[in-house]
Tab-separated table of C-alpha atoms in Angstrom:
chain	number	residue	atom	x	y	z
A	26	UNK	CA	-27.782	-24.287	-11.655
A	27	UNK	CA	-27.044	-24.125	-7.950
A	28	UNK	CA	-29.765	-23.748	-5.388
A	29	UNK	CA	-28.777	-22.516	-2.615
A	30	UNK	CA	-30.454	-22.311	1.180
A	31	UNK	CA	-29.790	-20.432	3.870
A	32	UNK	CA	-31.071	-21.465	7.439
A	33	UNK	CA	-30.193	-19.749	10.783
A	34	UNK	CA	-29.177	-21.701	13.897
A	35	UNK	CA	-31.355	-20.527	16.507
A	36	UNK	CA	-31.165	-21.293	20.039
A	37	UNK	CA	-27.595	-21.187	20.771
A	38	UNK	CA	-26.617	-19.629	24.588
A	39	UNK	CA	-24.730	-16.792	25.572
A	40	UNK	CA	-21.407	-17.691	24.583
A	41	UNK	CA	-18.597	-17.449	26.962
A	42	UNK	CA	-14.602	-18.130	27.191
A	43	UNK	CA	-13.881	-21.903	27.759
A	44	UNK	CA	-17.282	-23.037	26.119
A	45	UNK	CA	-16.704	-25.561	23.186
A	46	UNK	CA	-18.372	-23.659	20.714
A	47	UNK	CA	-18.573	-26.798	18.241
A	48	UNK	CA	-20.916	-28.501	21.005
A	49	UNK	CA	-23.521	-25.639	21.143
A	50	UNK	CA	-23.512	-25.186	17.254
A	51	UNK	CA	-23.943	-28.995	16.797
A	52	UNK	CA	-26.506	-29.526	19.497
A	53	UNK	CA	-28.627	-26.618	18.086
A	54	UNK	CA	-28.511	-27.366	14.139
A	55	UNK	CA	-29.106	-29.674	11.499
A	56	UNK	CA	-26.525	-30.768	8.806
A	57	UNK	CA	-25.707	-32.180	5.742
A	58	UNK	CA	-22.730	-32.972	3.494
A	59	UNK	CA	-21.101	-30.329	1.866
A	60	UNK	CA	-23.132	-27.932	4.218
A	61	UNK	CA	-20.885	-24.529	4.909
A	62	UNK	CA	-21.309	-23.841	8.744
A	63	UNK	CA	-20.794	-19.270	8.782
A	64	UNK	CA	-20.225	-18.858	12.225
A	65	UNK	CA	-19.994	-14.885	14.033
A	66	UNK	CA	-16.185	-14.081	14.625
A	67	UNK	CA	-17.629	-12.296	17.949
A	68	UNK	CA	-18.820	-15.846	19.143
A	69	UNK	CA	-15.873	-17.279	18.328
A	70	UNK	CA	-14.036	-14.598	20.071
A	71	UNK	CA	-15.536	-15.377	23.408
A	72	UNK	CA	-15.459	-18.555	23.315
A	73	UNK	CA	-11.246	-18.323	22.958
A	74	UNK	CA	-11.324	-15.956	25.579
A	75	UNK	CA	-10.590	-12.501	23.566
A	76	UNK	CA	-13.013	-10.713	25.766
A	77	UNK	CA	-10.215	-8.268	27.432
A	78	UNK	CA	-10.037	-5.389	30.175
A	79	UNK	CA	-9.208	-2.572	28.040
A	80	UNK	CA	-10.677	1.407	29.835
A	81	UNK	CA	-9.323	3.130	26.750
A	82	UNK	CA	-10.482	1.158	23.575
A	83	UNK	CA	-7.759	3.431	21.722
A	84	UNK	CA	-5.271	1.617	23.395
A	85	UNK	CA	-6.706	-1.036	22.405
A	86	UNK	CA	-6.716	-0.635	18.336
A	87	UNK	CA	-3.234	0.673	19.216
A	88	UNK	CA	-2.310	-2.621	20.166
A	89	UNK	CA	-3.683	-4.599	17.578
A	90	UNK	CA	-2.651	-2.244	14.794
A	91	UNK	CA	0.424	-3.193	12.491
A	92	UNK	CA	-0.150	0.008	9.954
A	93	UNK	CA	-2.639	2.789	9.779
A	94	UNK	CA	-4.175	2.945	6.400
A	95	UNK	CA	-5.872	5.998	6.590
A	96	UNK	CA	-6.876	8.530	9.439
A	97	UNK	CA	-9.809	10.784	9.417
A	98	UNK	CA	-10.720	12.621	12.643
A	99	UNK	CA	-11.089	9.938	14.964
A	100	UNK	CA	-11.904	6.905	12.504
A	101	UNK	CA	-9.137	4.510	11.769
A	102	UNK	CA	-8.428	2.211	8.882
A	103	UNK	CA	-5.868	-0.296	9.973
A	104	UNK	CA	-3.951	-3.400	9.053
A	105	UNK	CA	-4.255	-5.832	11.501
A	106	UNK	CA	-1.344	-8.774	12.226
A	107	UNK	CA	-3.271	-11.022	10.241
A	108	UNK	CA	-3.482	-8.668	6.879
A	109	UNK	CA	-7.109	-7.766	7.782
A	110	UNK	CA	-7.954	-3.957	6.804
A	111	UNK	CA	-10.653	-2.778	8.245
A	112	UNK	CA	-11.888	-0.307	10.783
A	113	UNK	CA	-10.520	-0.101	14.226
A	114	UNK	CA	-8.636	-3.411	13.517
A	115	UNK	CA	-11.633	-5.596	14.796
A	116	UNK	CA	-11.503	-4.300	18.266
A	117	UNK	CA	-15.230	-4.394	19.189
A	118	UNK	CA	-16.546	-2.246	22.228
A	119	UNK	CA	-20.919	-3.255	21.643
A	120	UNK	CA	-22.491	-6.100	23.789
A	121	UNK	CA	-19.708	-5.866	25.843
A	122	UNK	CA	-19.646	-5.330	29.958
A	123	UNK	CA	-18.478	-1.820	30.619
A	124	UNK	CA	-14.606	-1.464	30.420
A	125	UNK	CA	-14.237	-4.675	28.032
A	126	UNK	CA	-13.468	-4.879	24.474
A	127	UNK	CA	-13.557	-7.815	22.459
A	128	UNK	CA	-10.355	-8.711	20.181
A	129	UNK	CA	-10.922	-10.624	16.959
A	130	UNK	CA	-9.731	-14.345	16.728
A	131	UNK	CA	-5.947	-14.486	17.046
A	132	UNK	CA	-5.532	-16.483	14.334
A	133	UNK	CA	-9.465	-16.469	12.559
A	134	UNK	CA	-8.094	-19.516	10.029
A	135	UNK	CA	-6.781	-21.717	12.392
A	136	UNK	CA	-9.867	-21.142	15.084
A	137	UNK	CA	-12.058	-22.016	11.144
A	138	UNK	CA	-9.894	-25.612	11.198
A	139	UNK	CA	-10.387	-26.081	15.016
A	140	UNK	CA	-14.212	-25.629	14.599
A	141	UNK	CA	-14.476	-27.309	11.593
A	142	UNK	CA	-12.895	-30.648	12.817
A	143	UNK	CA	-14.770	-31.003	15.911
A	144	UNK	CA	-18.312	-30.580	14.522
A	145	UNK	CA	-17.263	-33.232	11.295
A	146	UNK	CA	-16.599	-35.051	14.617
A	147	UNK	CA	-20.096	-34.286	16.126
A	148	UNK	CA	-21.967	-34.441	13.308
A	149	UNK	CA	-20.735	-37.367	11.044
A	150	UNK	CA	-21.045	-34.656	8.328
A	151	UNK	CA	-18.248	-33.403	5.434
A	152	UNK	CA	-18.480	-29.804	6.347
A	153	UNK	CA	-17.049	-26.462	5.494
A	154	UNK	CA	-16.442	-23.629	8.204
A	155	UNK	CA	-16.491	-19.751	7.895
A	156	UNK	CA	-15.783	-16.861	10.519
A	157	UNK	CA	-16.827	-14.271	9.265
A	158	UNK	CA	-16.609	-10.416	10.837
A	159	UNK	CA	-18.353	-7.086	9.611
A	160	UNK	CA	-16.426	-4.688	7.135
A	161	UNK	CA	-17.229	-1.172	5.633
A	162	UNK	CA	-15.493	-1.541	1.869
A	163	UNK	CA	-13.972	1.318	-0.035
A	164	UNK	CA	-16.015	3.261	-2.563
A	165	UNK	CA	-19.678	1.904	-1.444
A	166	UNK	CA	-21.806	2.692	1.241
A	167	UNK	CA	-22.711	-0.015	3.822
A	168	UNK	CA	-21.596	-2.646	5.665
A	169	UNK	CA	-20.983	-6.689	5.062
A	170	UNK	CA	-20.357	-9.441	6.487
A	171	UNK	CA	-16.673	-11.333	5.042
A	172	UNK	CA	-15.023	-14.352	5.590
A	173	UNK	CA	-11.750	-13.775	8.196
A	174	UNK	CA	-11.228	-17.763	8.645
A	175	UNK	CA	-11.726	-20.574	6.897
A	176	UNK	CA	-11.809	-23.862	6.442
A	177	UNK	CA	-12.945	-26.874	3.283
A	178	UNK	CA	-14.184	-24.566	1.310
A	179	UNK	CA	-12.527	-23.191	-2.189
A	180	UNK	CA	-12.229	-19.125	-0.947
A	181	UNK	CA	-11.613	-18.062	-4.163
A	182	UNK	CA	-13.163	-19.370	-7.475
A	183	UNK	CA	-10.381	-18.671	-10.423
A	184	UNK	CA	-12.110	-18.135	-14.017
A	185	UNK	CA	-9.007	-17.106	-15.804
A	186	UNK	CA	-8.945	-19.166	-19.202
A	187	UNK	CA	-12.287	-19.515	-18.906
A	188	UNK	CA	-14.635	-18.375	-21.908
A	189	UNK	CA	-17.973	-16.287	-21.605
A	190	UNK	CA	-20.874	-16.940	-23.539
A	191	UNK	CA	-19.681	-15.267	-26.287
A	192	UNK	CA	-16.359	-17.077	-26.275
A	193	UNK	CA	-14.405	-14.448	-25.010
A	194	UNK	CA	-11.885	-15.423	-22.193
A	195	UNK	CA	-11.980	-14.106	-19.381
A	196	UNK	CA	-8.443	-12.688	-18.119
A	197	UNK	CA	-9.551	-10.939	-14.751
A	198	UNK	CA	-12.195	-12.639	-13.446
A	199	UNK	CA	-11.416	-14.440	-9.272
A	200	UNK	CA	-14.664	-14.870	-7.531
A	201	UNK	CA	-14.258	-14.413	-3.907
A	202	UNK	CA	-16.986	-17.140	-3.072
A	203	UNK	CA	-15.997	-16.895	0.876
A	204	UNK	CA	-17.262	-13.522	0.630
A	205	UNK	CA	-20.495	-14.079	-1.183
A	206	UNK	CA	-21.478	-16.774	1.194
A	207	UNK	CA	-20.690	-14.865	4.157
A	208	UNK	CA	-22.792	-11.952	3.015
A	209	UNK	CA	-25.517	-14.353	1.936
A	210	UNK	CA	-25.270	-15.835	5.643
A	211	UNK	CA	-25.758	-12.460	7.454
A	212	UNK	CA	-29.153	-12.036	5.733
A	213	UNK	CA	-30.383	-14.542	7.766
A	214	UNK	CA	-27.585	-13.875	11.099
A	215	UNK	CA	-28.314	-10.276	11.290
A	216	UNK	CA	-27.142	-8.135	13.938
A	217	UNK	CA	-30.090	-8.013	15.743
A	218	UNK	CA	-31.486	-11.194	16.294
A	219	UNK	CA	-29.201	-12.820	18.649
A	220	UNK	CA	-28.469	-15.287	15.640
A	221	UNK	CA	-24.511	-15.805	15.308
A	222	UNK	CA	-24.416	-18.590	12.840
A	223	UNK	CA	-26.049	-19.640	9.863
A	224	UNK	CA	-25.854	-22.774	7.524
A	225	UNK	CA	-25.662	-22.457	3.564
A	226	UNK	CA	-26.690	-25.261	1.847
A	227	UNK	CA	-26.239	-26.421	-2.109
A	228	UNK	CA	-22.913	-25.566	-3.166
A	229	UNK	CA	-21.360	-28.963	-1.755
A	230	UNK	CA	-18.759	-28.612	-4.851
A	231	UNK	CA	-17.108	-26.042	-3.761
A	232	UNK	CA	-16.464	-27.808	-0.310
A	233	UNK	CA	-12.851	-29.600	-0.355
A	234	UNK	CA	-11.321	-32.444	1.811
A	235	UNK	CA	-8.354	-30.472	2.871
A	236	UNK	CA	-9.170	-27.078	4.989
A	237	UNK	CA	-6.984	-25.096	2.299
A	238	UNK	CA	-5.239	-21.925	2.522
A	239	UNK	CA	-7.697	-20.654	4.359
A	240	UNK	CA	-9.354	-16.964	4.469
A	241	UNK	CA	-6.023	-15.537	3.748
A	242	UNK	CA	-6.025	-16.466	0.620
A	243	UNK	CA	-8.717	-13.884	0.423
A	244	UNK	CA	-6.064	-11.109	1.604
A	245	UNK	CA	-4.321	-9.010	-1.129
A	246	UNK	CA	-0.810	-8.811	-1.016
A	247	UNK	CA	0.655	-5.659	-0.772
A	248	UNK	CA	2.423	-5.253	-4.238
A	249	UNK	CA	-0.716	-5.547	-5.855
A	250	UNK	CA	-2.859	-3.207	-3.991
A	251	UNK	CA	-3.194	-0.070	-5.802
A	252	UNK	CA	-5.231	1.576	-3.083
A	253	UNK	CA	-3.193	0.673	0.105
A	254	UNK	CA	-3.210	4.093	1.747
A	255	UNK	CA	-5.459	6.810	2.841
A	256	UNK	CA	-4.385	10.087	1.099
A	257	UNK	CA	-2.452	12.171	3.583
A	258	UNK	CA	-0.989	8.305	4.825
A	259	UNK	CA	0.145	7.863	0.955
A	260	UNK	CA	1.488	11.279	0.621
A	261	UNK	CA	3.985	10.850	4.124
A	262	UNK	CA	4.918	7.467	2.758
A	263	UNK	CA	5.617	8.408	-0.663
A	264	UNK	CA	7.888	11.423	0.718
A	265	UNK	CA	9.299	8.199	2.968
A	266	UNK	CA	10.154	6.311	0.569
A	267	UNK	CA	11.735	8.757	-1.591
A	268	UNK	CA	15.068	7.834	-1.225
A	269	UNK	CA	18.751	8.431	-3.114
A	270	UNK	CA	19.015	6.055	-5.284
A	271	UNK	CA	22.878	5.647	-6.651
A	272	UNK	CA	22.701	2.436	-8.437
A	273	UNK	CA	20.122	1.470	-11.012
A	274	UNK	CA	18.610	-1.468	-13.156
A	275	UNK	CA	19.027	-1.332	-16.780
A	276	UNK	CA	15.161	-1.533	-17.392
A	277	UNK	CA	13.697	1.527	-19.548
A	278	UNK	CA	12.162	4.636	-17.350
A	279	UNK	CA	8.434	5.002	-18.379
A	280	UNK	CA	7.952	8.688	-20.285
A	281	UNK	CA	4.417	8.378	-19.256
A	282	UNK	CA	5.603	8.155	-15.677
A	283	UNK	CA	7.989	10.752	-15.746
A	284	UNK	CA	5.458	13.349	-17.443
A	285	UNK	CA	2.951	12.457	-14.488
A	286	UNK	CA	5.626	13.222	-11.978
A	287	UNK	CA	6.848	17.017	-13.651
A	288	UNK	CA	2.943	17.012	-13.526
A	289	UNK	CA	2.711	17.260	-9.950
A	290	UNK	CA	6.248	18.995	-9.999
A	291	UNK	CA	4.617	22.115	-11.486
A	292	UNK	CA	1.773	22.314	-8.427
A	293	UNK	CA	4.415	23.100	-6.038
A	294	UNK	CA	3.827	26.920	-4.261
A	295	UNK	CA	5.406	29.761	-6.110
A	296	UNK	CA	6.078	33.440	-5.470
A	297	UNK	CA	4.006	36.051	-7.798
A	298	UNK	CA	1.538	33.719	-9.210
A	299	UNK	CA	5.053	32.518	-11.592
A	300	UNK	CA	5.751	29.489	-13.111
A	301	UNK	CA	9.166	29.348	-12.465
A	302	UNK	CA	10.035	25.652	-12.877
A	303	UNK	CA	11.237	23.787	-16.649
A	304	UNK	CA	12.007	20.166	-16.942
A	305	UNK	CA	14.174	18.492	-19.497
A	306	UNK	CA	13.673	15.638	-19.904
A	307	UNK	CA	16.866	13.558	-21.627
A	308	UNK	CA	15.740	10.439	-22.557
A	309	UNK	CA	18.049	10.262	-25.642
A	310	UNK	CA	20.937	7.980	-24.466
A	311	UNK	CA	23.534	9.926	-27.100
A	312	UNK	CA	22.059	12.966	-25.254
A	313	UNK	CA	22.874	12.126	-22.012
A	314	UNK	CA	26.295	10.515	-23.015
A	315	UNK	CA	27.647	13.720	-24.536
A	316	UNK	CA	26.280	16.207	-21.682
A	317	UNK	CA	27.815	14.014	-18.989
A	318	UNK	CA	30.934	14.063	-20.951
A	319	UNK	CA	31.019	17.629	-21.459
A	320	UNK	CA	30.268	18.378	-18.184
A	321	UNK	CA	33.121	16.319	-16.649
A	322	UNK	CA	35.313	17.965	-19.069
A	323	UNK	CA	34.304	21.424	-17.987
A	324	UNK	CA	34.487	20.308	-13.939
A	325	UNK	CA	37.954	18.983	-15.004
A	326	UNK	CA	39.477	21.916	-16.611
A	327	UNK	CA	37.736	24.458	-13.756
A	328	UNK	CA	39.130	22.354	-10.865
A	329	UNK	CA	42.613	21.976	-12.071
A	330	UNK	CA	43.346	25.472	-12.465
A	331	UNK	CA	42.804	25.093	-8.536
A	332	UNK	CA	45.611	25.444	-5.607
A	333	UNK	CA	45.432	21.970	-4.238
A	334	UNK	CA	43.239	20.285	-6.218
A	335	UNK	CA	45.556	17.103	-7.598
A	336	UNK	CA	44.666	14.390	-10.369
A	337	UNK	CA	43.309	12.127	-7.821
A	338	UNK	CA	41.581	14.738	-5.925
A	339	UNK	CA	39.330	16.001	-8.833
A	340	UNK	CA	38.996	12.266	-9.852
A	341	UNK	CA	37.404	11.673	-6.342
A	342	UNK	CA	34.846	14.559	-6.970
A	343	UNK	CA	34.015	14.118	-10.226
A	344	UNK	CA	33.328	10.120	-9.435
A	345	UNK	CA	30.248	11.522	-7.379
A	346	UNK	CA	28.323	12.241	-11.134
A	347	UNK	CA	28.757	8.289	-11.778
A	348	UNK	CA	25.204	8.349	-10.480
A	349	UNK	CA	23.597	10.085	-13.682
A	350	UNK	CA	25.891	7.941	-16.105
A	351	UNK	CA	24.145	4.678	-14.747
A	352	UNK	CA	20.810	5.755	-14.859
A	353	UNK	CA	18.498	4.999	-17.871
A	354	UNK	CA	16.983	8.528	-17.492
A	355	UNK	CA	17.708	11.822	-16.774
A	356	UNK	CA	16.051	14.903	-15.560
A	357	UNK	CA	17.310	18.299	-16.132
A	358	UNK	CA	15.315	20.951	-13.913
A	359	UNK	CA	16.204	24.275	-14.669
A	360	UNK	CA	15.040	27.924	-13.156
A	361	UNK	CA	13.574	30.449	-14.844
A	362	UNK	CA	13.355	33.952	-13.440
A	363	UNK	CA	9.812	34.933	-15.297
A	364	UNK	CA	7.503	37.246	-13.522
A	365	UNK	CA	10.316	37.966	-10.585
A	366	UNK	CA	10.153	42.142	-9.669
A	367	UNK	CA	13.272	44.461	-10.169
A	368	UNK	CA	15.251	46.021	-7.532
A	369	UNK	CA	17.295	49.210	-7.621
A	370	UNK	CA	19.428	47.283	-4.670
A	371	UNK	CA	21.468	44.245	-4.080
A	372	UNK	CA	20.063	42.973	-1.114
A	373	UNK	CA	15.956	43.501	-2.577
A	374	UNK	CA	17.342	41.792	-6.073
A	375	UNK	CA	18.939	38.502	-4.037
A	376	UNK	CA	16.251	37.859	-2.219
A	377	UNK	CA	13.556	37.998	-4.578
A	378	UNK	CA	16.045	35.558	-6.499
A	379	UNK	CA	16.081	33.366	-3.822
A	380	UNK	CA	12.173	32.798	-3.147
A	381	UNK	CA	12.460	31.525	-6.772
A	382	UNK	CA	15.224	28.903	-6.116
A	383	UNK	CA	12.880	27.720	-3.178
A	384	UNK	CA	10.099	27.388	-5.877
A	385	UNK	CA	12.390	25.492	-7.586
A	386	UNK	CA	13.333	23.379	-4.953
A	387	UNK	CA	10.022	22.906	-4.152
A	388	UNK	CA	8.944	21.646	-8.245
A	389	UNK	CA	12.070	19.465	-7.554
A	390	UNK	CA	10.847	17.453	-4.238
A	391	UNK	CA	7.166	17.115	-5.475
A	392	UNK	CA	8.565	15.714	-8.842
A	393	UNK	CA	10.846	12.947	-6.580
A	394	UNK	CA	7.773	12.500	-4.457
A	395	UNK	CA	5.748	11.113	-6.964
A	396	UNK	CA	8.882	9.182	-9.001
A	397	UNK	CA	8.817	6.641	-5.454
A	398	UNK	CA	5.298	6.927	-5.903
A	399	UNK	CA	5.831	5.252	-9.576
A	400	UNK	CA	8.161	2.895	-8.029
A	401	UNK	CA	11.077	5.139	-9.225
A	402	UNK	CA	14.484	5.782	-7.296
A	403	UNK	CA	15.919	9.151	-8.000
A	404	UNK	CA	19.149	10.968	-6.945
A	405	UNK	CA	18.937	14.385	-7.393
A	406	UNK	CA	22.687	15.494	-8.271
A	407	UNK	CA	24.053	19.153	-8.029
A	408	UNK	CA	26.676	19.370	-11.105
A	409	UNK	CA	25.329	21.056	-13.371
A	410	UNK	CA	24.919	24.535	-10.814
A	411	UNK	CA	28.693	24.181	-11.785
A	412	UNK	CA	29.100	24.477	-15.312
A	413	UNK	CA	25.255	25.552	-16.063
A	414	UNK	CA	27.006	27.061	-19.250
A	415	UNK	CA	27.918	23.572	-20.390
A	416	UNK	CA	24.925	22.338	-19.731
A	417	UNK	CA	22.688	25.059	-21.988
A	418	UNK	CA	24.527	24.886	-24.515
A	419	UNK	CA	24.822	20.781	-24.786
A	420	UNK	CA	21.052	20.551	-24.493
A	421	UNK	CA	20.620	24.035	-26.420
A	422	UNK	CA	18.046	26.055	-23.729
A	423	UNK	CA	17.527	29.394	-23.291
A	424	UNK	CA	19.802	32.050	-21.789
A	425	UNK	CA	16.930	32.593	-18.969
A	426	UNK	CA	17.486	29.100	-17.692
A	427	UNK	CA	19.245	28.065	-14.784
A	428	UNK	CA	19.676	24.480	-14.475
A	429	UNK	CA	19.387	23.233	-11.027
A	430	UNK	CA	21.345	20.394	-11.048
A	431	UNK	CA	20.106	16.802	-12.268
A	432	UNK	CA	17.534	14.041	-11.651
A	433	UNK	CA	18.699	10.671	-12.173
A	434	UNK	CA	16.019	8.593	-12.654
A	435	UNK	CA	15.395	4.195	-13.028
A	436	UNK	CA	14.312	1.449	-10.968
A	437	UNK	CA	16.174	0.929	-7.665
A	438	UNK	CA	19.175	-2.035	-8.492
A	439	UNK	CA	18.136	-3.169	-4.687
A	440	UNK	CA	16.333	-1.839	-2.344
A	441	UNK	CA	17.130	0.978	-0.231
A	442	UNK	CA	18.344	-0.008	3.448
A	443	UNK	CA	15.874	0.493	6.231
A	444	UNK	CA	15.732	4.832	7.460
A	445	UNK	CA	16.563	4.914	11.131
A	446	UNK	CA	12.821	6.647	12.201
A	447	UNK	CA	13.690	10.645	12.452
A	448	UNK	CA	12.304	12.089	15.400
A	449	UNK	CA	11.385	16.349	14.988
A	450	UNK	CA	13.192	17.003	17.956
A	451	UNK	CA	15.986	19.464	17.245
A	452	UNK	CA	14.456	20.551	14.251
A	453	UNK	CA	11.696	22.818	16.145
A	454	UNK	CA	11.670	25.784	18.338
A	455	UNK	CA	8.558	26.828	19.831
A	456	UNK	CA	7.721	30.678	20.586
């Protein structure tokens, strides 16, 4: 079993930009092979000369800020350019002269190299180097100390394979061993006692020859993070990303999925405390065959009966409903009028029909909302408003409902082309 030791570097000076950092750490500590030097990003920081004018620290964050994560009053989550989430992107405003803020390490792994070779130099000793910075983490209270650079040092222990003491294998299991040692090293750092850099000693295995991939290994990429967005950040994105999708792969929709999207379909706002949404769901490929086919033949006969409307023309119409024949799955949302009030007058009687088809309309975005949020692309189709009588009696629904065109539903073929951002001007008028 590993014993491990933790020792603080004491002494070192007020660190400032042009210093060589490895000099004062060498001069000031004691080392051995296969030691793992944790050094203070905010030490580091000075020492490159990230100590920056900067009167509104907002501006600041702003500027190193690649993506908000999540907002909440006047706290921000960010990503940083180097992957980093964490609060306020680094930007650190606290034993700072008035009107400064210091900026994390431009590039945290390569200052962990830099550092690294220069005290092996100094020292005559096989060394591994951490910088290290302060995170909050999702779910727990409390802050940490993690590893933001590295250098010699295996960041990541892999047990995959591996077999408890049980013999089971283990199938999840990474160890972020960076991480651990940082933490360990801030025990004896602190952020009180003027102590920016600590030494942990005993686990000269897991220091390597090469520097590695450095700290961001450590960085999850972003089609494995489950948890990438704040809540309000997640729901603009999702309604982002929700995008017509006309061509699909041939890879099976998930039911599961589709019944946690009509899920949050049914939340949307409706008049008179109704319900006034159904879904069908076709997921029968016969099904779908034979109502696409009727409903092109009922489009067909309806349009040529039509001054003006030649062979070619309707062909050039009806081509637009290729969409639902190549998806894998179709959705069939249909209106129901229960609970709507009566009026003696035409006027009354159309409106109150039409705060329904808004409810519906609403059911309909929520439920493409949180398709993309499945990694779904959807086109929501109008043809079967044309020939809704085709369309009850192919899938055999009630007189009562209306269907309100269709979903197609499947994994995008390739991925939807970049949205030109979509300004709100000309969409508002203040009074």
């Amino acid at each position: 079993m590993n014993q491990l030791a933790v020792l603080p570097v004491a002494g070192l000076p007020e660190v400032a930009a042009g210093d060589d950092l490895a000099e004062l750490i060498a001069k000031c500590g004691g080392f051995e092979d296969g030691d793992v030097v944790v050094v203070t990003s905010k030490i580091v920081s000075k020492a490159e000369g990230r100590l920056v004018r900067a009167d509104d620290r907002e501006a600041a964050i702003d500027a190193e800020t690649v993506r908000v994560v999540a907002r909440r009053g006047g706290v921000r989550i960010v990503e940083n350019r180097n992957g980093l989430v964490m609060a306020a992107a680094g930007v650190d405003a606290s034993n700072t002269p008035a009107g400064t803020v210091l900026l994390l390490p431009e590039d945290p792994d390569r200052s962990a190299r830099t550092l690294r070779a220069a005290l092996q130099r100094l020292t005559g000793r096989r060394l591994a180097v951490l910088v290290t910075d302060t995170f909050g983490r999702p779910w727990r209270n409390g802050l940490t100390d993690v590893a933001i650079g590295a250098a010699g040092l295996r960041v990541l222990e892999d047990h995959r394979g591996r077999r408890d003491s049980h013999g089971n294998e283990l199938a999840m299991t990474v160890t972020a061993t960076a991480d651990e040692l940082a933490a360990a090293a801030d025990l004896v750092k602190g952020k009180a006692t003027g102590t920016p850099v600590a030494v942990v000693r005993g686990l000269a295995d897991a220091v390597t020859e090469e520097d590695g991939p450095g700290a961001a290994a450590l960085v999850r990429p972003a089609a494995e993070d489950l948890f990438r967005l704040g809540t309000s950040e997640a729901v603009r994105e999702a309604v982002t990303l929700r995008r017509t999708v006309r061509s699909f792969t041939d890879e099976p929709v998930d039911p599961g999925a589709v019944r946690r999207a009509v899920a949050a379909a049914v939340t949307a706002p409706a008049p008179h405390h109704t319900t006034p949404w159904r879904f069908v769901l076709v997921e029968s490929a016969a099904v779908r065959t034979e109502l696409l086919d009727a409903m092109l033949a009922a489009w067909r006969r309806d349009l040529a009966g039509l001054d003006g409307w030649s062979e070619e023309k309707i062909a050039r119409r009806t081509a637009r409903g290729e969409v639902l024949r190549g998806a894998p799955y179709l959705v069939v949302p249909c209106l129901v009028m229960d609970g709507s009030h009566s009026y003696p007058d035409a006027r009354r009687a159309a409106a109150e029909r039409e705060m329904f088809v808004v409810a519906a309309g609403a059911g309909v975005q929520n439920l493409l909302v949180a398709l993309a949020g499945e990694g779904y692309g959807s086109a929501w189709v109008s043809s079967t408003m044309f020939c809704r009588d085709t369309v009850r009696e192919v899938l055999d629904l009630p007189p009562g409902w209306d269907p309100m065109g269709a979903v197609a539903v499947g994994r995008p073929a390739a991925p939807a082309p970049a949205r030109a951002p979509r300004g709100i001007e000309g969409f508002v008028e203040v009074r």
